[in-house]
Short mmCIF file of C-alpha atoms in Angstrom, two decimals:
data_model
loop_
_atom_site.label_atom_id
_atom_site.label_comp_id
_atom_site.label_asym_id
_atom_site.label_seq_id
_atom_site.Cartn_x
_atom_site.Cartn_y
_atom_site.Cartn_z
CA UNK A 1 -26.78 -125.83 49.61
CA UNK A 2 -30.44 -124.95 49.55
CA UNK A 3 -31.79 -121.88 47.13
CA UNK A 4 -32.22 -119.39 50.28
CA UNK A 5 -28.28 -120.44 50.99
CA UNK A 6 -27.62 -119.42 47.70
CA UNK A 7 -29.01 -115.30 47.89
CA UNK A 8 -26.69 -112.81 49.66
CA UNK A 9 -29.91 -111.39 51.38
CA UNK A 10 -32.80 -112.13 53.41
CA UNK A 11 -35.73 -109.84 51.99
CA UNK A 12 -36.70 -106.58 54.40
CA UNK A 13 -39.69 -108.04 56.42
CA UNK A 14 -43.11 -106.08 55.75
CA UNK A 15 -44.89 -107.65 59.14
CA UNK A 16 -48.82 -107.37 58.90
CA UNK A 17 -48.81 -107.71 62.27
CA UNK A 18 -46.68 -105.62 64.92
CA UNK A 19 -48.48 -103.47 67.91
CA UNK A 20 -48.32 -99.78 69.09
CA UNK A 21 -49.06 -99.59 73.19
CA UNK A 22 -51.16 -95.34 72.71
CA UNK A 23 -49.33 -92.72 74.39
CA UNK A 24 -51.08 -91.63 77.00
CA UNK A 25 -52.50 -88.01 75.82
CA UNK A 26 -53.70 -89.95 72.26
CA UNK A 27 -57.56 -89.10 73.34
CA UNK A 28 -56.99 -86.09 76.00
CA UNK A 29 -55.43 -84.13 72.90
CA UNK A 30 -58.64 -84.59 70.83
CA UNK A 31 -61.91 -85.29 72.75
CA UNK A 32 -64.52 -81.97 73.38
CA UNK A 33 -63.96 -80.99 76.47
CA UNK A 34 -67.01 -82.22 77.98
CA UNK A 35 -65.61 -85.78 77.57
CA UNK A 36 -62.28 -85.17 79.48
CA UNK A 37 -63.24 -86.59 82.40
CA UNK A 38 -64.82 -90.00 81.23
CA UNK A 39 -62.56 -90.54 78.40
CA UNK A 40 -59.37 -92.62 77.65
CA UNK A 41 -56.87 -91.25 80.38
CA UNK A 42 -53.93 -92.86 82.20
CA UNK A 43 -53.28 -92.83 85.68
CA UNK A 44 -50.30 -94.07 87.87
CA UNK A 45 -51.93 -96.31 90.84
CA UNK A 46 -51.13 -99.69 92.44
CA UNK A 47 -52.43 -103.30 91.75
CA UNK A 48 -54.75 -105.25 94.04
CA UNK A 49 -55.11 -108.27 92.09
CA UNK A 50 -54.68 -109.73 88.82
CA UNK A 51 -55.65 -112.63 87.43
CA UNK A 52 -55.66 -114.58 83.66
CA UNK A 53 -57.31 -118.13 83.96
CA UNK A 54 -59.36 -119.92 81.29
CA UNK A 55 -59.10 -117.09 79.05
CA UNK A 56 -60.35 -114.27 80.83
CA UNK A 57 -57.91 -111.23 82.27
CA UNK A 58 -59.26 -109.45 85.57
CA UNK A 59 -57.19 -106.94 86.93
CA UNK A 60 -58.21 -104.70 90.35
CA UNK A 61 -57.04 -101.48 90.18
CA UNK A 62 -55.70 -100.54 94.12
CA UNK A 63 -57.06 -96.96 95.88
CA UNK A 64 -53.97 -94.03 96.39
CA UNK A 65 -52.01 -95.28 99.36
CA UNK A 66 -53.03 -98.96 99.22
CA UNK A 67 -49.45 -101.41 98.41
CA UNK A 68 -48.93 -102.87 95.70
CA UNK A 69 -46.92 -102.66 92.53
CA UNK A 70 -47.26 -99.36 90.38
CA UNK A 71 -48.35 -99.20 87.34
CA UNK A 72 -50.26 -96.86 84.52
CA UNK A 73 -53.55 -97.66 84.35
CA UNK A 74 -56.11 -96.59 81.46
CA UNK A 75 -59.27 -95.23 82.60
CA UNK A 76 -62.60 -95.36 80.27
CA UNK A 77 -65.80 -94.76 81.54
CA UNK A 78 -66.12 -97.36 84.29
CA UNK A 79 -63.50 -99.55 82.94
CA UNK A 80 -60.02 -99.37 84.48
CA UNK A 81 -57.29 -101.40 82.42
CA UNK A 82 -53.50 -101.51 83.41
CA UNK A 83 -50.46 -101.95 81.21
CA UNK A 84 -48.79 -105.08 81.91
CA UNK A 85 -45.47 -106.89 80.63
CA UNK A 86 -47.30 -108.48 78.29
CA UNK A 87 -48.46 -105.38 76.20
CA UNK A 88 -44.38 -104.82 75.86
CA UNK A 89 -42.46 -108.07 76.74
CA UNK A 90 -39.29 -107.19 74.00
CA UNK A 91 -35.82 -106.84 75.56
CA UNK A 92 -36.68 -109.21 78.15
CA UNK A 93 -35.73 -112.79 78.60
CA UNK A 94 -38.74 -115.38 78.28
CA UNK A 95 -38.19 -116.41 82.01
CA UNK A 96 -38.72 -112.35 82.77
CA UNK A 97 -41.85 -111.60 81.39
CA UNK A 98 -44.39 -112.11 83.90
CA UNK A 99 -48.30 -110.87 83.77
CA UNK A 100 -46.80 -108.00 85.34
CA UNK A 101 -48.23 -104.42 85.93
CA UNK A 102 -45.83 -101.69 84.43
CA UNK A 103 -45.63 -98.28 83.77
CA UNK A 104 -44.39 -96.24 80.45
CA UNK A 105 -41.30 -95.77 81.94
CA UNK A 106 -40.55 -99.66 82.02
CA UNK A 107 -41.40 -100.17 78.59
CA UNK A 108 -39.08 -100.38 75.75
CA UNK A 109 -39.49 -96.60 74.26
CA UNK A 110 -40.03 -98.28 70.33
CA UNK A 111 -43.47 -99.39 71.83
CA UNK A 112 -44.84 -96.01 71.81
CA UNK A 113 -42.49 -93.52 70.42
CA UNK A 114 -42.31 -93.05 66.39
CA UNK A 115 -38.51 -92.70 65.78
CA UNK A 116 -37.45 -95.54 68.76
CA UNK A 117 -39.85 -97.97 66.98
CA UNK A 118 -38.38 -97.31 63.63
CA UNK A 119 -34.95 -97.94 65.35
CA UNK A 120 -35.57 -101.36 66.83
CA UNK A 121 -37.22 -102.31 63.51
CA UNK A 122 -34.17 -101.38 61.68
CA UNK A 123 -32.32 -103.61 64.05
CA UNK A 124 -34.66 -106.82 63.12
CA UNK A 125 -34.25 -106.31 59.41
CA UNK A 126 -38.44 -104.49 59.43
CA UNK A 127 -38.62 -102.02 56.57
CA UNK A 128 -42.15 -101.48 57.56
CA UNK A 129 -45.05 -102.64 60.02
CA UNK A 130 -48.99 -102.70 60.15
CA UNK A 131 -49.77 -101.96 64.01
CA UNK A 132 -52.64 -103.13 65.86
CA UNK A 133 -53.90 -100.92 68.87
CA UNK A 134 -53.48 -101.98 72.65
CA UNK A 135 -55.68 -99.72 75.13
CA UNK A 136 -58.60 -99.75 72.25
CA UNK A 137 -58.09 -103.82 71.88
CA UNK A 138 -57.33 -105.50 68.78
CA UNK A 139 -60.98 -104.48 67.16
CA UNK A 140 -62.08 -101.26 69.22
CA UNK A 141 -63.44 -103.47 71.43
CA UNK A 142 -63.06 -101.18 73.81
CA UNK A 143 -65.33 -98.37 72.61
CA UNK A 144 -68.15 -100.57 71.61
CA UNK A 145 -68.58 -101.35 75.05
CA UNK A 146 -68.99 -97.72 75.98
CA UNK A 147 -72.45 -96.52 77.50
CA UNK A 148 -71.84 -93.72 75.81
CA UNK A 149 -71.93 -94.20 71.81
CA UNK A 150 -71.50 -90.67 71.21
CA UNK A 151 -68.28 -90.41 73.10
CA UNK A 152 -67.26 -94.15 71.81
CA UNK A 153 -67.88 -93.04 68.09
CA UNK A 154 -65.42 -89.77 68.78
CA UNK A 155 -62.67 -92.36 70.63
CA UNK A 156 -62.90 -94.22 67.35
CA UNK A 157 -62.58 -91.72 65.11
CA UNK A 158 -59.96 -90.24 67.60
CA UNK A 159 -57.81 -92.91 67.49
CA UNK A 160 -58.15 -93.03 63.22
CA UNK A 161 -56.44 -89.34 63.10
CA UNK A 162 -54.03 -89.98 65.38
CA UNK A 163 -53.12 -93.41 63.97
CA UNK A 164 -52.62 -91.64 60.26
CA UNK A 165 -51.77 -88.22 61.39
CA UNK A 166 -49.02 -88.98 63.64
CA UNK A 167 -48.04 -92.72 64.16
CA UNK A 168 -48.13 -93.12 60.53
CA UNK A 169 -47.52 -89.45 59.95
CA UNK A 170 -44.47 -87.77 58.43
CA UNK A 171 -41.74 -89.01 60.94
CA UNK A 172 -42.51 -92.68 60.15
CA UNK A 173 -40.91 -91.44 56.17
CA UNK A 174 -43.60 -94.12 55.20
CA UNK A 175 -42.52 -97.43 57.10
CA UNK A 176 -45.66 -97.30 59.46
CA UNK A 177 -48.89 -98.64 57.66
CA UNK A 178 -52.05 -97.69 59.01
CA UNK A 179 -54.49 -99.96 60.56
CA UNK A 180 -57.73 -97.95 61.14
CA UNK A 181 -61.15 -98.80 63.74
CA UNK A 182 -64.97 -98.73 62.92
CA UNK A 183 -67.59 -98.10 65.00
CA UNK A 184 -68.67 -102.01 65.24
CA UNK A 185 -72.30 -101.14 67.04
CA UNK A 186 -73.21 -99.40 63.62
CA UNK A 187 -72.83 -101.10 59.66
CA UNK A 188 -73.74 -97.58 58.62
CA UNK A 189 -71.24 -95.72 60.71
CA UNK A 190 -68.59 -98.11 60.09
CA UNK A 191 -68.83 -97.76 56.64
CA UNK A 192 -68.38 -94.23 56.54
CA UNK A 193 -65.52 -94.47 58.49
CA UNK A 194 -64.08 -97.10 56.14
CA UNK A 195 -64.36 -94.20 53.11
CA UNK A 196 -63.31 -91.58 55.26
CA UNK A 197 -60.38 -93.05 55.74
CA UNK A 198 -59.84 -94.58 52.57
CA UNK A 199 -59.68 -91.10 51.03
CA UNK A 200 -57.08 -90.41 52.93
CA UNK A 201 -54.82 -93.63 51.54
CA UNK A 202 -55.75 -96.07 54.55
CA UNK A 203 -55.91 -99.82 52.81
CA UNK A 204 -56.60 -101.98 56.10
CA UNK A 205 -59.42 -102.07 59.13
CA UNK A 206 -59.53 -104.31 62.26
CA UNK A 207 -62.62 -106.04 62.80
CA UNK A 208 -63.69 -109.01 64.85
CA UNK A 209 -62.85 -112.86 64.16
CA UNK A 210 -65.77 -113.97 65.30
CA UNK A 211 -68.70 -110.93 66.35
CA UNK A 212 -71.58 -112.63 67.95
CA UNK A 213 -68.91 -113.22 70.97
CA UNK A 214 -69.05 -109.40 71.65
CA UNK A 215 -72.71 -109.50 71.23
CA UNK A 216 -72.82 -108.26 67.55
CA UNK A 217 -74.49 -110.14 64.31
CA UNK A 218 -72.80 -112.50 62.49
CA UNK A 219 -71.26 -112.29 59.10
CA UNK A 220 -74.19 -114.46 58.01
CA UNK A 221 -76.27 -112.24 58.27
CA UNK A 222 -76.82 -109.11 56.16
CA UNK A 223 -76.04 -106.63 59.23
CA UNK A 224 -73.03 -106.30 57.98
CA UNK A 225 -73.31 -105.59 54.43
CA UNK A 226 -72.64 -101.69 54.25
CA UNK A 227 -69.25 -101.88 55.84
CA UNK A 228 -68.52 -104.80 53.43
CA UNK A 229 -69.54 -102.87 50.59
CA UNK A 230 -67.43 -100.17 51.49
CA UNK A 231 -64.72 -102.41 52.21
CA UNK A 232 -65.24 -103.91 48.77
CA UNK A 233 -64.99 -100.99 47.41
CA UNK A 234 -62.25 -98.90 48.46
CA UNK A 235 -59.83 -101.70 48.51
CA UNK A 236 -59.53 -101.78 52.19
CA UNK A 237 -58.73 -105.12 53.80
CA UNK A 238 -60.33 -106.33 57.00
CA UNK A 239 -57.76 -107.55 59.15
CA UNK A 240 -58.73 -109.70 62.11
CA UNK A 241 -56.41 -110.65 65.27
CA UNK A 242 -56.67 -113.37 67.45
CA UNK A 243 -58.53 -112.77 70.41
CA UNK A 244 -60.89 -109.79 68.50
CA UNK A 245 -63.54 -111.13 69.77
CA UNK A 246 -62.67 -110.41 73.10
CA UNK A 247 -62.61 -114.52 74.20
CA UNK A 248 -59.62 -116.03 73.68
CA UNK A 249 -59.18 -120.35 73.42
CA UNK A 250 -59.67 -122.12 76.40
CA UNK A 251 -61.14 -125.11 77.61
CA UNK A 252 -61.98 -124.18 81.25
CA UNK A 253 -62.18 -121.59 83.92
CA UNK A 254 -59.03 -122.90 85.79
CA UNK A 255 -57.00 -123.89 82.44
CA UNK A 256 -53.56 -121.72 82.67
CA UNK A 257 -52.55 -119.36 80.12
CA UNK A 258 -50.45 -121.85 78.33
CA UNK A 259 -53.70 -124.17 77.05
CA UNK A 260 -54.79 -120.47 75.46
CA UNK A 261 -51.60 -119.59 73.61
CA UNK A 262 -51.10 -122.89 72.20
CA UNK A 263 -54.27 -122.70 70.44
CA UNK A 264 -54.47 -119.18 69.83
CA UNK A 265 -55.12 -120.35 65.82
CA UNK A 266 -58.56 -121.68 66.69
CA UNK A 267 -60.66 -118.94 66.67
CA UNK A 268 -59.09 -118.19 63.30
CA UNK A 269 -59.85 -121.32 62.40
CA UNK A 270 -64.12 -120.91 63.26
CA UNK A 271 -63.95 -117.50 61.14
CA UNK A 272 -62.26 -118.39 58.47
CA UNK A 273 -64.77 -121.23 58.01
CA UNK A 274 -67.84 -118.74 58.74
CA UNK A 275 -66.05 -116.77 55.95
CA UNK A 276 -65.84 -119.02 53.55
CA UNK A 277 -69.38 -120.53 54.26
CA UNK A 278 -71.25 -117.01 54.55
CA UNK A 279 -71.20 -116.18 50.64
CA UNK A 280 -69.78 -112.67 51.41
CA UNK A 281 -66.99 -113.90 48.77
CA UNK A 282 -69.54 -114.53 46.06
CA UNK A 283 -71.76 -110.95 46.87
CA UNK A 284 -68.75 -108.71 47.35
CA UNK A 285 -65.68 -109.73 44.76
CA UNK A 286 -63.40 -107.63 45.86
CA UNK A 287 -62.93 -108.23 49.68
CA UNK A 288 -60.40 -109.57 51.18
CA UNK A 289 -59.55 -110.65 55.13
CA UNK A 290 -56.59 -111.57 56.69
CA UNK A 291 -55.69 -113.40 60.11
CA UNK A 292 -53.07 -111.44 62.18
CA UNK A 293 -51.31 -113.59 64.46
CA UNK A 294 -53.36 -116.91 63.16
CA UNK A 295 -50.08 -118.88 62.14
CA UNK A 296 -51.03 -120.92 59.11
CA UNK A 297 -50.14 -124.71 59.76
CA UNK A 298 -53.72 -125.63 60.33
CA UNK A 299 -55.09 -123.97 57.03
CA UNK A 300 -54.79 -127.38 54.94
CA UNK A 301 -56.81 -129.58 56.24
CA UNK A 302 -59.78 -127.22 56.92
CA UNK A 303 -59.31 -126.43 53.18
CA UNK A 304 -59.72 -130.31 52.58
CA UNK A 305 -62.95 -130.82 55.05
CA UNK A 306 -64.68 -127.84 54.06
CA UNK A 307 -64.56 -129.10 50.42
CA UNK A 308 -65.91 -132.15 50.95
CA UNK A 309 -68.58 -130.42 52.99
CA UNK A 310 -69.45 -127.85 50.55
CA UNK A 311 -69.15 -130.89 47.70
CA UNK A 312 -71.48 -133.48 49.69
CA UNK A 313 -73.83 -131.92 52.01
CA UNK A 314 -74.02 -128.53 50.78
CA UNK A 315 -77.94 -129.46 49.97
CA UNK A 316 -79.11 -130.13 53.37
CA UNK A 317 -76.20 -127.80 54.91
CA UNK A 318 -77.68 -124.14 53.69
CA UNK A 319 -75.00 -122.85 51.72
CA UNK A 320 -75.90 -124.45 48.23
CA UNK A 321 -78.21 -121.18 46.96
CA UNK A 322 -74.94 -118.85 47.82
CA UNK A 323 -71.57 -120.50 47.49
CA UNK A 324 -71.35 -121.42 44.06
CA UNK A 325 -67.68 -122.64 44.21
CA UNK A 326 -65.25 -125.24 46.80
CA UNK A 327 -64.08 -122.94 49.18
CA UNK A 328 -60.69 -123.57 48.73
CA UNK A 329 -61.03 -121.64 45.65
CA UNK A 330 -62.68 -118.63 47.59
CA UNK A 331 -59.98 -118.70 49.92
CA UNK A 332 -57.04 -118.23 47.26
CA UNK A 333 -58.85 -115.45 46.11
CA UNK A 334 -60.15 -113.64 49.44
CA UNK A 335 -58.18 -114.79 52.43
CA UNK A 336 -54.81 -114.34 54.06
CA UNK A 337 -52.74 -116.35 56.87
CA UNK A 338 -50.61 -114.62 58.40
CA UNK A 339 -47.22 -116.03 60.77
CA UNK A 340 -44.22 -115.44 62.63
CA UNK A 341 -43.09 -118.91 63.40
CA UNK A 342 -44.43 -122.04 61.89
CA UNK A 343 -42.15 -124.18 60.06
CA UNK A 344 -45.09 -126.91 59.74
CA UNK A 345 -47.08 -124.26 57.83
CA UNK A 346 -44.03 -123.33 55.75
CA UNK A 347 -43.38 -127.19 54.80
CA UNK A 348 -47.03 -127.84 53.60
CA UNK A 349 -46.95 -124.09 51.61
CA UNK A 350 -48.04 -125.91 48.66
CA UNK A 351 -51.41 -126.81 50.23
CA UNK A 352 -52.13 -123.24 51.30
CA UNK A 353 -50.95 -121.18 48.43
CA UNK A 354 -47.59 -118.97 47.96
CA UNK A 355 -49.82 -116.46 47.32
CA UNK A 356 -51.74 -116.15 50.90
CA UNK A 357 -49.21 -115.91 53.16
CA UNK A 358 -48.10 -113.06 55.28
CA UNK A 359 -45.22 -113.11 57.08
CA UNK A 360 -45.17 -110.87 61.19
CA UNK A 361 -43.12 -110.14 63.79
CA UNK A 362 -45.65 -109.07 67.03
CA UNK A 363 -43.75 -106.78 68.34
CA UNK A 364 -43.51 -105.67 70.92
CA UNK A 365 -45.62 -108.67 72.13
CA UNK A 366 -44.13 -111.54 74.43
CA UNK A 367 -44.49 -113.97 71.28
CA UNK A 368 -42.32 -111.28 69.04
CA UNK A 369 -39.50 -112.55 67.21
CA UNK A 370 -37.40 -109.40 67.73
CA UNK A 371 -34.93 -108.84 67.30
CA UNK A 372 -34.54 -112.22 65.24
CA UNK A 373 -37.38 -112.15 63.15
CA UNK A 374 -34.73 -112.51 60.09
CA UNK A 375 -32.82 -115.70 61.74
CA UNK A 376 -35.85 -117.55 62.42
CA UNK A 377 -37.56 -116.43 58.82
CA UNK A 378 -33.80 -117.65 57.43
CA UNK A 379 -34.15 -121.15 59.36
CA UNK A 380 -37.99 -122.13 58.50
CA UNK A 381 -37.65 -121.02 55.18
CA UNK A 382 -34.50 -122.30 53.95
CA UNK A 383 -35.87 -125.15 52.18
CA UNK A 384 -38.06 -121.93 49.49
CA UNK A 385 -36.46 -120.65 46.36
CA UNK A 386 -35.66 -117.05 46.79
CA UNK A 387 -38.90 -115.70 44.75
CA UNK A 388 -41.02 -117.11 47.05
CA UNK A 389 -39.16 -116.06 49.98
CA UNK A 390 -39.64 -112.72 48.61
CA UNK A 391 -43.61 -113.20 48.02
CA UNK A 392 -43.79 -114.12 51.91
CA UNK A 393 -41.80 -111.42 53.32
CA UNK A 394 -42.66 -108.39 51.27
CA UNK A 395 -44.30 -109.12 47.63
CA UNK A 396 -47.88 -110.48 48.85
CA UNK A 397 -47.50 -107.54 51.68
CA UNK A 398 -46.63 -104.78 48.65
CA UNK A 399 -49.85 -106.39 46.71
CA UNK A 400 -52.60 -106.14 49.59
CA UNK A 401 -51.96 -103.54 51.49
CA UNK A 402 -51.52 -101.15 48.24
CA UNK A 403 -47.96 -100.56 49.43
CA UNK A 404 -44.67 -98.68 47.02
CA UNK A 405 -42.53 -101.38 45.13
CA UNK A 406 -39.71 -100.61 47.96
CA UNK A 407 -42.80 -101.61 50.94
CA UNK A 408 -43.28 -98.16 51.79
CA UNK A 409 -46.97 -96.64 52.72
CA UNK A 410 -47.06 -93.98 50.02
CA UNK A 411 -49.06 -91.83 52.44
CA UNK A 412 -52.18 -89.94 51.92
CA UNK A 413 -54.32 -89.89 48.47
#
């Protein structure tokens, strides 16, 4: 009988990594007035086409009257973005979800409602969840590509009250943790978003895993250095999803969906090591990132190589006047995988650290676990001692995210 045989309970999951699909009034209920019209809004209209090859989604959104299937589309600007099956694939079989347009009424009702989301989490053993957006994208993609930065600054900060006001707000009793945006076209801006936020008990920001794909400096550079002062300062971890930078893994135009997903860790992978080559680590002490959705199997061996990089070519490889120690070290200290299903990660834990793992559920993605995110933790982990079961599932959660001994966001400062 193994040591997780041997406890009478699997731990309440604290996922780092579940998603909230905006209702659709989020940013008609608090733009000015004069941005009504060219701001987030949802529309019911039919699909032309829709495709998703070598990365790259491209939906056409039909006129009134054309056929096609229905579904609620979000308008921005010039952009017009539907809601498909794969925003909110949970209750469905595997063989049913299909890139799909859908409307709200299709969707399972935990994807945007408070008290429905806190009742499907109850029935996959969830005492509380850290929710990335959906229309915005998993960085605020969305509103950095505006035309208009004075209207994409307002969607941002928009989307920050609502997020803590009323996703996170009273009716979640605490088991919603808030995930707040920055304005990414602005270090400045960002950074006072970052503090306005932290005063008001946020701990955790999405950003991008890799920013020069949307056009934006790299974290080489010094660009970014006021957000990751603030960041550094107020405690507030920078949480990065896979496909934040708005290109997911491919390896061609044509390649199907399925090369993408199955190395969805990749881009992960390149940040991690721009991270941990960047000296960020060494000029701000107290930051610390994490990888949403990343899975953690591949962590080991880039640990290994860049060691031995860092150790014999950091001379002539321009990192020797500003990382002063083997990055493994600087990622035990500063960096976070996070997983929902990797029993290869889980059997080489030793190699990655107890101490750096998160554990996720992705709901209501097509990936998610739910409703069995506690059977499948129970079978990959059944080999752990209960204490560091417990770090996986809740404690190393509890620590980062600034969370109440019972996993509970203890709301606003």
């Amino acid at each position: 009988m193994t040591d997780m045989e041997n406890t009478t309970e699997f731990p309440l999951i604290i996922s780092v990594d579940d998603h909230t699909v905006e209702p659709a009034r989020v940013w008609q209920d608090r733009l000015p007035k004069k941005f009504l019209d060219t701001g987030p809004r949802v529309v019911r209209a039919p699909l032309k086409e829709m495709t998703f090859l070598g990365g790259h989604f491209k939906p056409v959104m039909g006129e009134k009257g054309d056929e096609g299937p229905l579904g609620d589309w979000w308008l921005f600007e010039n952009l017009r973005r539907p809601l498909t099956r794969l925003d909110t694939a949970v209750g469905f079989s595997r063989d049913e979800i299909r890139l799909e347009v859908i409307t709200y009424d299709q969707m399972r009702p935990g994807s945007y409602d408070v008290p429905e989301r806190l009742t499907d989490m109850d029935v996959n053993h969830v005492r509380s969840a850290v929710c990335f957006p959906t229309f915005p994208r998993f960085c605020g993609q969305t509103f950095t590509e505006a035309s208009d930065r004075e209207l994409g600054l307002l969607c941002v900060r928009a989307y920050n009250d609502w997020m803590v006001e009323e996703w996170c707000g009273p009716q979640a009793r605490g088991r919603l943790i808030p995930l707040t945006l920055i304005p990414l076209w602005d270090a400045e801006l960002a950074a006072a978003e970052v503090r306005r936020n932290a005063a008001r008990g946020v701990r955790a920001v999405a950003f991008s895993e890799i920013p020069p794909h949307l056009g934006l400096p790299s974290v080489h550079s010094d660009a970014w250095d006021p957000f990751l002062a603030a960041c550094d300062e107020t405690g507030t971890v920078i949480a990065m999803h896979i496909g934040s930078s708005s290109r997911m893994p491919s390896t061609s135009k044509d390649a199907p969906p399925a090369v993408g997903s199955t190395i969805t860790f990749a881009n992960c992978c390149f940040s991690m090591v721009d991270w941990l080559m960047s000296g960020k680590f060494e000029r701000f002490p107290n930051l610390k990132v994490m990888y949403a959705e990343g899975q953690i199997g591949w962590i080991p061996y880039i640990l290994e190589r860049a060691d031995v990089v860092w150790e014999e070519n950091r001379g002539w490889g321009g990192v020797a006047d500003k990382v002063h120690r083997p990055p493994s070290e600087l990622f035990a200290d500063h960096v976070y995988g996070c997983f929902f299903d990797d029993a290869f990660g889980l059997r080489n834990l030793d190699a990655i650290g107890v101490g750096n793992v998160l554990y996720e559920t992705d709901y209501p993605h097509s990936d998610s676990t739910w409703p069995k995110s506690r059977e499948v933790g129970e079978a990959q982990m059944g080999h752990l001692d209960a204490d560091t079961v417990d770090r996986i599932v809740r404690r190393n959660a509890i620590d980062l995210l600034g969370l109440t001994a019972d996993g509970l966001w203890p709301g606003p400062r």
